[in-house]
XYZ file of C-alpha atoms in Angstrom:
624
model
C -7.373 22.444 -82.700
C -6.285 21.097 -79.279
C -9.660 22.043 -77.756
C -11.499 20.376 -80.659
C -9.481 17.178 -80.261
C -10.092 17.222 -76.511
C -13.872 17.597 -76.924
C -13.956 14.839 -79.569
C -12.088 12.539 -77.202
C -14.599 13.262 -74.458
C -17.526 12.432 -76.743
C -15.825 9.249 -77.916
C -15.207 8.137 -74.336
C -18.857 8.496 -73.354
C -20.068 6.985 -76.599
C -17.902 3.924 -76.076
C -19.267 3.421 -72.571
C -22.858 3.634 -73.831
C -22.233 1.057 -76.576
C -20.431 -1.248 -74.131
C -23.435 -1.247 -71.794
C -26.073 -2.362 -74.262
C -25.700 -6.096 -73.616
C -24.898 -5.953 -69.886
C -27.078 -7.559 -67.155
C -29.550 -5.620 -65.027
C -28.261 -2.442 -63.385
C -31.109 -2.467 -60.850
C -30.343 -6.071 -59.802
C -26.687 -5.320 -59.186
C -27.588 -2.226 -57.159
C -29.335 -4.556 -54.727
C -26.160 -6.688 -54.443
C -24.006 -3.630 -53.887
C -25.835 -2.269 -50.823
C -23.711 -2.414 -47.670
C -26.622 -2.786 -45.261
C -30.223 -1.663 -45.012
C -30.171 2.128 -44.813
C -32.920 4.547 -43.808
C -34.364 6.134 -46.931
C -35.460 9.698 -47.664
C -38.470 10.910 -45.677
C -41.815 9.920 -47.197
C -43.184 13.431 -46.775
C -40.427 14.845 -48.990
C -41.232 12.306 -51.695
C -44.926 13.229 -51.486
C -44.056 16.891 -51.799
C -42.044 16.264 -54.964
C -44.808 14.265 -56.645
C -47.773 16.413 -55.602
C -46.549 20.005 -55.717
C -45.725 22.349 -58.589
C -42.317 23.408 -57.203
C -39.280 21.700 -58.735
C -37.289 19.729 -56.178
C -34.151 17.538 -56.242
C -33.333 15.124 -53.392
C -30.425 12.918 -52.428
C -31.047 10.484 -49.562
C -28.812 8.675 -47.130
C -28.823 5.447 -49.143
C -27.223 7.175 -52.130
C -24.829 9.196 -49.963
C -23.443 5.978 -48.458
C -23.405 3.920 -51.671
C -21.557 6.616 -53.635
C -19.042 7.323 -50.830
C -19.870 11.028 -50.732
C -17.589 12.540 -48.109
C -19.029 16.061 -47.785
C -22.195 18.057 -48.345
C -20.514 19.687 -51.355
C -19.885 16.301 -52.986
C -23.509 15.310 -52.423
C -24.830 18.544 -53.941
C -22.642 18.090 -57.023
C -24.540 14.908 -57.896
C -27.873 16.718 -58.276
C -28.981 17.979 -61.712
C -28.860 21.741 -62.103
C -26.648 22.182 -59.015
C -22.950 23.114 -59.173
C -20.478 23.693 -56.346
C -17.092 25.408 -56.456
C -14.987 24.783 -53.378
C -12.403 27.147 -51.948
C -10.488 27.755 -48.746
C -13.099 30.308 -47.642
C -16.223 28.204 -48.229
C -18.351 26.998 -51.126
C -19.993 28.836 -54.001
C -23.266 27.136 -54.954
C -25.115 27.624 -58.240
C -28.704 26.413 -58.634
C -30.161 26.335 -62.148
C -27.321 28.403 -63.636
C -27.456 31.322 -61.212
C -24.051 32.595 -60.131
C -25.288 33.998 -56.823
C -24.756 31.885 -53.722
C -25.941 34.888 -51.702
C -29.463 34.226 -53.026
C -29.453 30.578 -51.902
C -31.270 29.905 -48.627
C -29.563 27.155 -46.578
C -31.436 25.396 -43.778
C -30.742 22.577 -41.335
C -33.882 20.706 -40.282
C -35.917 23.604 -41.658
C -34.203 26.417 -39.753
C -31.735 28.949 -41.268
C -28.065 27.978 -41.155
C -25.641 30.686 -40.094
C -23.967 32.128 -42.091
C -23.861 33.232 -45.721
C -21.136 35.782 -46.354
C -19.803 37.170 -49.651
C -21.542 34.459 -51.660
C -19.802 31.686 -49.743
C -21.569 28.980 -47.740
C -20.158 27.093 -44.757
C -21.808 23.775 -45.641
C -19.203 21.459 -44.126
C -20.196 22.367 -40.573
C -22.764 19.555 -40.852
C -21.078 16.082 -40.854
C -22.256 13.978 -43.780
C -22.546 10.905 -41.511
C -25.384 12.619 -39.655
C -27.367 13.541 -42.768
C -30.579 11.761 -43.670
C -31.290 13.743 -46.837
C -30.439 16.915 -48.730
C -33.265 18.618 -50.615
C -32.716 21.363 -53.193
C -35.683 23.599 -54.060
C -35.374 25.440 -57.345
C -36.875 28.947 -57.521
C -39.454 30.098 -56.786
C -39.180 28.293 -53.433
C -42.178 27.661 -51.138
C -42.849 30.370 -48.550
C -42.736 28.032 -45.537
C -38.990 27.576 -45.962
C -38.454 31.117 -44.645
C -37.151 34.523 -45.767
C -34.988 34.774 -48.883
C -34.210 31.960 -51.284
C -34.544 33.952 -54.507
C -31.985 31.648 -56.198
C -33.120 28.435 -54.559
C -32.951 26.712 -51.190
C -31.065 23.790 -49.646
C -32.561 21.932 -46.682
C -30.265 19.491 -44.862
C -32.178 16.988 -42.720
C -30.193 15.190 -40.034
C -30.768 11.568 -39.121
C -33.056 10.341 -36.373
C -30.905 7.686 -34.671
C -32.948 4.470 -34.273
C -33.385 2.829 -30.879
C -31.094 -0.124 -30.162
C -33.876 -2.720 -30.306
C -35.032 -1.404 -33.709
C -31.681 -0.616 -35.332
C -30.677 -2.596 -38.396
C -27.835 -0.310 -39.471
C -24.297 -0.837 -38.167
C -23.677 1.274 -35.063
C -20.179 2.510 -35.981
C -18.790 4.069 -39.164
C -15.108 4.797 -39.729
C -13.861 6.709 -42.793
C -10.367 7.447 -44.075
C -9.211 9.136 -47.272
C -6.014 10.589 -48.693
C -4.951 12.153 -51.940
C -3.158 14.804 -53.939
C -1.958 18.085 -52.443
C -1.452 16.577 -49.015
C -5.082 15.551 -48.473
C -5.535 13.486 -45.296
C -8.979 13.123 -43.742
C -10.818 10.846 -41.363
C -14.019 10.588 -39.365
C -15.535 8.324 -36.730
C -19.252 8.051 -35.995
C -20.901 5.982 -33.267
C -24.491 5.407 -32.171
C -25.168 4.789 -28.469
C -27.997 4.759 -25.943
C -28.160 7.945 -23.889
C -30.765 9.395 -21.483
C -33.534 6.978 -22.563
C -32.893 7.906 -26.202
C -30.377 7.270 -28.968
C -27.448 9.513 -29.847
C -25.031 9.636 -32.761
C -21.600 11.109 -32.021
C -19.323 12.126 -34.924
C -15.794 13.530 -34.925
C -13.700 14.362 -37.985
C -10.463 16.032 -39.071
C -9.111 17.141 -42.438
C -5.864 18.576 -43.832
C -5.192 19.744 -47.372
C -2.390 21.656 -49.078
C -3.458 23.601 -52.139
C -1.490 23.923 -55.349
C -0.630 27.564 -54.677
C 1.340 28.997 -51.797
C -0.765 29.741 -48.688
C -3.787 27.769 -49.861
C -3.620 25.033 -47.204
C -6.533 24.257 -44.896
C -6.990 22.387 -41.589
C -10.429 21.564 -40.177
C -11.818 19.641 -37.213
C -15.394 19.096 -36.129
C -17.513 17.323 -33.532
C -21.266 16.764 -33.500
C -23.870 15.030 -31.329
C -27.406 14.251 -32.524
C -29.786 12.825 -29.883
C -33.446 11.874 -30.155
C -36.071 10.235 -28.007
C -39.432 8.813 -28.972
C -42.272 9.784 -26.625
C -45.881 8.742 -26.352
C -48.454 9.285 -29.114
C -45.912 9.965 -31.836
C -44.069 12.726 -29.978
C -40.345 13.028 -30.680
C -37.715 15.116 -28.923
C -34.325 15.872 -30.483
C -31.186 17.760 -29.521
C -28.293 18.553 -31.855
C -24.953 20.204 -31.098
C -22.111 20.947 -33.538
C -18.676 22.542 -33.348
C -16.481 23.356 -36.356
C -12.936 24.776 -36.373
C -11.011 25.736 -39.523
C -7.681 27.466 -40.103
C -6.576 28.298 -43.637
C -4.532 30.545 -45.850
C -6.000 33.243 -48.104
C -3.782 33.028 -51.168
C -5.618 35.759 -53.073
C -5.984 36.007 -56.865
C -2.900 35.717 -59.020
C -2.944 39.460 -59.753
C -3.133 40.326 -56.035
C -1.459 37.489 -54.098
C -1.563 37.506 -50.289
C 0.881 34.783 -49.135
C 0.824 36.026 -45.525
C -2.966 36.377 -45.088
C -4.598 33.790 -42.822
C -7.981 33.181 -41.245
C -9.297 31.060 -38.386
C -13.010 30.359 -38.486
C -14.897 28.727 -35.608
C -18.581 27.999 -35.338
C -20.774 26.282 -32.771
C -24.509 25.622 -32.696
C -27.090 24.046 -30.418
C -30.602 23.141 -31.491
C -33.568 21.486 -29.775
C -36.558 20.152 -31.722
C -40.031 18.886 -30.894
C -42.390 17.032 -33.223
C -45.913 16.128 -32.182
C -49.509 15.760 -33.327
C -52.218 18.435 -33.376
C -55.472 16.543 -33.187
C -55.964 13.714 -35.651
C -54.795 15.438 -38.825
C -52.265 18.048 -37.723
C -48.590 18.119 -36.824
C -46.444 20.623 -34.930
C -42.689 20.998 -35.395
C -40.704 23.494 -33.324
C -37.021 24.371 -33.126
C -35.167 26.523 -30.601
C -31.596 27.222 -31.665
C -28.482 29.300 -31.137
C -25.249 29.836 -33.085
C -21.954 31.558 -32.462
C -19.257 32.361 -35.006
C -15.793 33.808 -34.455
C -13.291 34.821 -37.108
C -9.688 35.963 -36.799
C -8.467 37.554 -40.038
C -4.785 38.404 -40.463
C -4.224 40.561 -43.532
C -1.177 40.599 -45.800
C 0.185 43.635 -43.902
C -0.061 41.816 -40.557
C -3.121 43.749 -39.328
C -5.525 41.482 -37.420
C -9.290 41.974 -37.526
C -11.817 39.917 -35.592
C -15.501 39.221 -36.031
C -17.877 37.761 -33.432
C -21.398 36.807 -34.435
C -24.248 35.428 -32.325
C -27.692 34.209 -33.309
C -30.691 32.929 -31.333
C -33.963 31.912 -32.885
C -37.262 30.063 -32.701
C -39.173 28.459 -35.565
C -42.500 26.640 -35.502
C -44.397 24.969 -38.356
C -47.868 23.504 -38.204
C -49.442 21.343 -40.900
C -53.031 20.183 -41.283
C -54.060 17.573 -43.838
C -57.561 16.522 -44.824
C -58.491 12.937 -44.072
C -58.886 12.257 -47.800
C -55.670 14.269 -48.550
C -57.627 16.637 -50.797
C -56.033 19.678 -49.152
C -53.174 20.645 -46.875
C -52.528 23.833 -44.922
C -49.295 25.129 -43.407
C -48.658 27.943 -40.968
C -45.160 28.917 -39.860
C -43.513 31.524 -37.635
C -39.866 32.508 -37.266
C -38.243 34.882 -34.793
C -34.484 35.595 -34.766
C -31.993 37.842 -33.052
C -28.609 38.307 -34.731
C -25.653 40.498 -33.721
C -22.080 40.985 -34.916
C -19.065 42.875 -33.614
C -16.363 43.509 -36.214
C -13.050 45.330 -35.720
C -13.398 47.647 -38.720
C -17.127 48.432 -38.634
C -18.224 48.018 -35.010
C -21.332 46.365 -33.569
C -24.583 45.747 -35.460
C -27.850 44.078 -34.474
C -30.844 42.667 -36.336
C -34.222 41.399 -35.179
C -36.291 39.406 -37.655
C -39.864 38.140 -37.369
C -41.616 36.184 -40.110
C -45.054 34.708 -40.650
C -45.957 32.380 -43.532
C -48.995 30.440 -44.665
C -49.535 28.020 -47.535
C -52.599 26.183 -48.816
C -52.451 23.237 -51.236
C -55.467 21.574 -52.792
C -55.870 18.512 -54.977
C -58.790 17.972 -57.316
C -58.691 15.116 -59.808
C -55.575 15.680 -61.933
C -54.885 19.218 -60.629
C -52.762 20.328 -57.673
C -52.756 24.008 -56.756
C -50.699 25.884 -54.194
C -50.659 29.428 -52.907
C -48.475 30.845 -50.159
C -48.045 34.229 -48.503
C -45.411 35.484 -46.110
C -44.374 38.652 -44.311
C -40.889 39.415 -43.051
C -40.081 42.250 -40.616
C -36.581 43.417 -39.661
C -35.602 46.366 -37.487
C -33.199 47.746 -40.129
C -35.204 47.222 -43.359
C -38.849 47.207 -42.252
C -41.643 45.050 -43.697
C -41.140 42.864 -46.783
C -43.866 40.664 -48.340
C -43.541 37.519 -50.415
C -45.677 34.903 -52.115
C -45.676 31.826 -54.338
C -48.431 30.270 -56.429
C -48.512 27.292 -58.738
C -50.529 24.678 -60.591
C -49.586 21.088 -61.288
C -51.553 19.177 -63.936
C -51.146 15.442 -64.321
C -52.089 15.054 -67.978
C -51.791 11.280 -67.690
C -49.663 8.734 -65.825
C -46.569 9.781 -67.755
C -46.886 13.550 -68.300
C -46.973 16.278 -65.647
C -47.054 20.051 -66.271
C -46.018 22.522 -63.551
C -46.420 26.314 -63.592
C -45.056 28.370 -60.703
C -44.531 32.042 -59.922
C -43.281 33.912 -56.888
C -41.982 37.128 -55.358
C -39.356 37.439 -52.646
C -37.223 40.075 -50.977
C -33.627 39.445 -49.916
C -32.407 41.618 -47.067
C -28.626 42.229 -47.362
C -26.531 40.076 -45.041
C -24.241 41.572 -42.430
C -21.316 40.527 -44.578
C -22.649 42.429 -47.576
C -23.431 45.512 -45.499
C -20.378 45.734 -43.290
C -17.623 43.148 -43.563
C -17.268 39.614 -44.827
C -16.783 36.646 -42.544
C -15.390 34.542 -45.411
C -12.643 35.963 -47.616
C -9.735 38.013 -46.324
C -10.105 41.781 -45.783
C -7.344 42.082 -48.387
C -9.916 41.020 -50.996
C -13.406 42.133 -49.925
C -15.316 44.899 -48.154
C -18.950 45.636 -47.274
C -21.302 48.401 -48.426
C -23.606 49.864 -45.767
C -25.725 51.662 -48.416
C -27.175 48.543 -50.038
C -30.903 48.220 -50.698
C -32.997 45.046 -50.461
C -33.274 42.858 -53.528
C -36.809 42.481 -54.948
C -37.120 39.468 -57.220
C -39.918 37.928 -59.330
C -39.440 34.315 -60.450
C -41.427 32.194 -62.909
C -41.071 28.730 -64.393
C -42.962 26.332 -66.640
C -41.944 22.683 -66.363
C -42.993 19.612 -68.340
C -42.099 16.151 -66.995
C -42.311 12.935 -68.993
C -41.833 9.609 -67.177
C -42.206 6.702 -69.608
C -40.883 4.280 -66.966
C -40.110 4.267 -63.248
C -36.390 4.945 -63.671
C -36.689 7.229 -66.687
C -37.331 10.978 -66.628
C -37.215 13.736 -69.207
C -37.880 17.216 -67.866
C -37.807 20.595 -69.598
C -38.238 23.826 -67.648
C -38.475 27.359 -68.965
C -37.525 29.932 -66.322
C -37.141 33.666 -65.849
C -36.250 36.045 -63.013
C -36.660 39.827 -62.938
C -34.683 41.626 -60.252
C -34.649 45.143 -58.838
C -31.611 46.300 -56.834
C -29.868 42.972 -57.418
C -26.725 42.723 -55.256
C -23.568 41.950 -57.216
C -19.859 42.651 -56.752
C -17.656 45.312 -58.290
C -13.864 45.301 -58.184
C -12.250 48.686 -57.629
C -8.880 50.079 -58.596
C -7.508 48.791 -55.277
C -8.393 45.234 -56.486
C -10.917 44.818 -53.648
C -14.457 43.544 -54.292
C -17.401 45.531 -52.911
C -21.135 44.744 -53.210
C -23.297 47.113 -55.268
C -26.962 47.232 -56.310
C -27.864 46.679 -59.982
C -31.020 48.732 -60.541
C -32.642 46.329 -62.980
C -31.562 42.884 -64.203
C -33.062 39.722 -65.612
C -32.151 36.132 -66.417
C -34.065 33.633 -68.524
C -33.436 30.268 -70.088
C -34.295 26.619 -70.333
C -33.168 23.676 -68.205
C -33.189 20.120 -69.559
C -32.870 17.134 -67.232
C -32.745 13.512 -68.284
C -32.437 10.312 -66.251
C -32.485 6.891 -67.827
C -31.018 3.381 -67.687
C -29.018 2.782 -70.866
C -29.308 -0.859 -71.756
C -29.055 -2.729 -68.470
C -26.304 -1.995 -65.932
C -25.592 1.525 -67.068
C -27.538 4.588 -65.947
C -27.268 8.109 -67.313
C -28.139 11.516 -65.907
C -27.901 14.697 -67.969
C -28.378 18.343 -67.035
C -28.248 21.118 -69.638
C -28.850 24.811 -68.969
C -29.084 27.380 -71.761
C -29.617 30.907 -70.497
C -29.136 34.603 -71.065
C -28.749 37.294 -68.412
C -28.503 41.054 -68.601
C -27.844 44.131 -66.532
C -30.564 46.280 -68.103
C -28.637 49.527 -67.629
C -25.516 48.327 -69.467
C -26.666 45.339 -71.533
C -23.861 43.269 -69.988
C -23.980 39.706 -68.676
C -24.498 39.101 -64.954
C -21.418 37.829 -63.070
C -20.846 34.062 -62.806
C -23.726 33.398 -65.215
C -22.496 31.465 -68.274
C -24.770 30.991 -71.253
C -24.211 27.215 -71.275
C -23.773 24.691 -68.453
C -23.690 20.936 -69.017
C -23.352 18.085 -66.539
C -23.374 14.459 -67.692
C -22.998 11.508 -65.301
C -22.744 7.828 -66.210
C -22.861 5.062 -63.585
C -22.032 1.432 -64.353
C -22.235 -1.623 -62.088
C -20.312 -4.805 -62.896
C -22.319 -8.034 -62.697
C -21.889 -10.038 -59.510
C -18.820 -8.187 -58.198
C -20.108 -5.273 -56.111
C -17.979 -2.900 -58.162
C -19.215 0.358 -59.643
C -17.797 2.968 -61.973
C -18.883 6.559 -62.262
C -17.873 9.164 -64.824
C -18.906 12.829 -64.777
C -18.407 15.431 -67.469
C -18.902 19.118 -66.769
C -18.852 21.999 -69.222
C -19.221 25.647 -68.337
C -19.239 28.502 -70.821
C -17.451 31.845 -70.716
C -18.417 34.035 -67.745
C -17.298 37.120 -65.817
C -16.535 37.813 -62.165
C -17.450 41.512 -62.343
C -20.465 43.583 -63.305
C -18.314 45.529 -65.800
C -17.617 42.400 -67.933
C -14.044 43.469 -68.671
C -12.483 41.214 -71.287
C -9.252 41.052 -69.288
C -11.155 39.562 -66.361
C -13.250 37.045 -68.294
C -13.099 33.378 -67.291
C -12.890 31.123 -70.315
C -15.053 28.098 -71.056
C -13.831 24.731 -69.791
C -14.615 21.013 -69.869
C -13.592 18.630 -67.087
C -14.032 14.914 -66.443
C -14.068 13.114 -63.086
C -13.851 9.318 -62.666
C -14.689 7.208 -59.628
C -14.423 3.474 -58.932
C -15.997 1.872 -55.836
C -15.980 -1.670 -54.497
C -17.637 -3.262 -51.464
C -15.635 -5.895 -49.594
C -15.367 -7.656 -46.236
C -12.280 -7.332 -44.043
C -11.988 -9.436 -40.860
C -15.758 -9.817 -40.868
C -16.370 -6.063 -41.196
C -18.393 -4.626 -44.082
C -16.188 -2.108 -45.953
C -16.293 -0.008 -49.069
C -13.271 1.400 -50.891
C -13.042 3.928 -53.705
C -10.599 5.781 -55.943
C -11.436 9.132 -57.533
C -9.645 11.083 -60.244
C -10.848 14.681 -60.479
C -10.121 16.998 -63.403
C -8.755 14.066 -65.381
C -7.206 16.093 -68.205
C -5.771 18.709 -65.830
C -7.735 21.623 -67.259
C -6.446 24.921 -65.856
C -9.839 26.532 -65.571
C -10.899 29.356 -63.263
C -13.605 28.853 -60.686
C -13.177 32.531 -59.787
C -11.281 35.287 -61.573
C -7.527 34.632 -61.280
C -8.127 31.700 -58.907
C -6.959 28.734 -61.020
C -8.134 25.208 -60.294
C -5.683 23.044 -58.351
C -5.265 20.694 -61.294
C -5.607 16.925 -61.528
C -6.377 15.271 -58.170
C -6.216 11.638 -57.078
C -8.164 10.617 -53.966
C -8.440 7.167 -52.394
C -10.563 6.266 -49.403
C -12.485 3.605 -47.540
C -15.298 3.332 -45.042
C -15.985 0.524 -42.594
C -19.371 -0.027 -40.945
C -19.805 -2.372 -38.000
């Protein structure tokens, strides 16, 4: 009865907001009043890709990141339909289109692989949000030119190109502060300056948070420099360096607490990029990069294990486009060297070389794409991959997309040997894992009756051989295992629309079924129902905005065995956010207050890892 009353109250709340908005003034007009300053928008090429290609893509640009006061990459990803993020002390678990496998999500920065992805956790916060131009999410099957992997989707983070001083319209300095429940204190400072005949953006940040449970605190600090220089004939040179340092407790699940386990995680990266023209209709983009990661893991018993990881790589992409834009060709190469040295399992090395090609053609109302790739590693040999699709613009309002693809995921070092995220008290590797071989298909229908209105329905299916999942043993430690045969299928509904005038609505609904073919059981972290509803309202003439988000997730399991005792129950949560732009001593500012998990639902993001509870966060940013 309590759950029924709670759900009825939720529905009533959203219904009341919708009714209230029917007679309000224009939402679009007030959005123009609310903007802090002119902000660089998402790259035109990304927008063209979304409109002209069969693959399904979601994008959030810098304008929206600033306007909605999104403090981290995780917060930005949460705003996208069909994307969910669960945060923890040891990284983020990302779900794209209902999949519960972050290990199948390919993460890139400026088109090159981001290191690292361990035990289904992603270290997304190593990239400061102030330096991000856009975040693009590709739903499977992903295009081959993104690189190896990506069976469950891909995330490409594009950093900003700092404008030259004589062309800059944005403020040159951004200062952010926020504080909230469970000891949250965070701040960042970003500054643009002229350097070596180019423009650089320097960002530093620090963050402290105490979790609800004992030994769930976290301290982080980061510094980043992004420099670019415009050369002759459209040539651009860029250099990016980042350093990230985090120290946190590993509280463990409630049935296996580890109040003395701690980790320190440090990561640095350096990347140089070149962008230039190839003739009149071609472009060349290259990246030379290197990463290092160190981890100090102190277990509950006091034993200390260390992990050192190094990566060096080169990636080049060429694109040719016909003068009349009737076709486009892409050719890409990737070469990487990766090595780790871990206390328990020793030293391991991997060389990877990849070659990809994609051809897109446009004829009248049809857009076709076909891509092939080959991936070679010294430890798993040669693995092929491909994608193919057709987009048919039935008329100005209706678009049909059909896409299919095949990819192979080579197990990560963390899956094979030892995790970099998650204490050794909780996880181990499995050196006997096989590659995952995955077929993906989707059929999408888009209906756009107006510029700001979208209704999209997508039918999807994946068939997997040797799918990597996690099994918990009698010692309460998780270990990766191969599932010989598994599948997942369902339907995704996405809707975007202004309701009345100043109110906008965005809805994402996923209905799916998954199965381990050998046992008939549900795949881990794969609920049958996922719902995300967001309402955004702007008050007339007062630069104030409200945002409400509802999230529902059905019953799911953390283990391949689907034990009833380990099931995570369904839950519904609501988050509220209020933002207001103002001027203080002549400085343009923006303040906000957020209430997360409004009704204090004690749901589980992971088995026996309860949510921290209701959270209140207040913050402000100043740009000058």
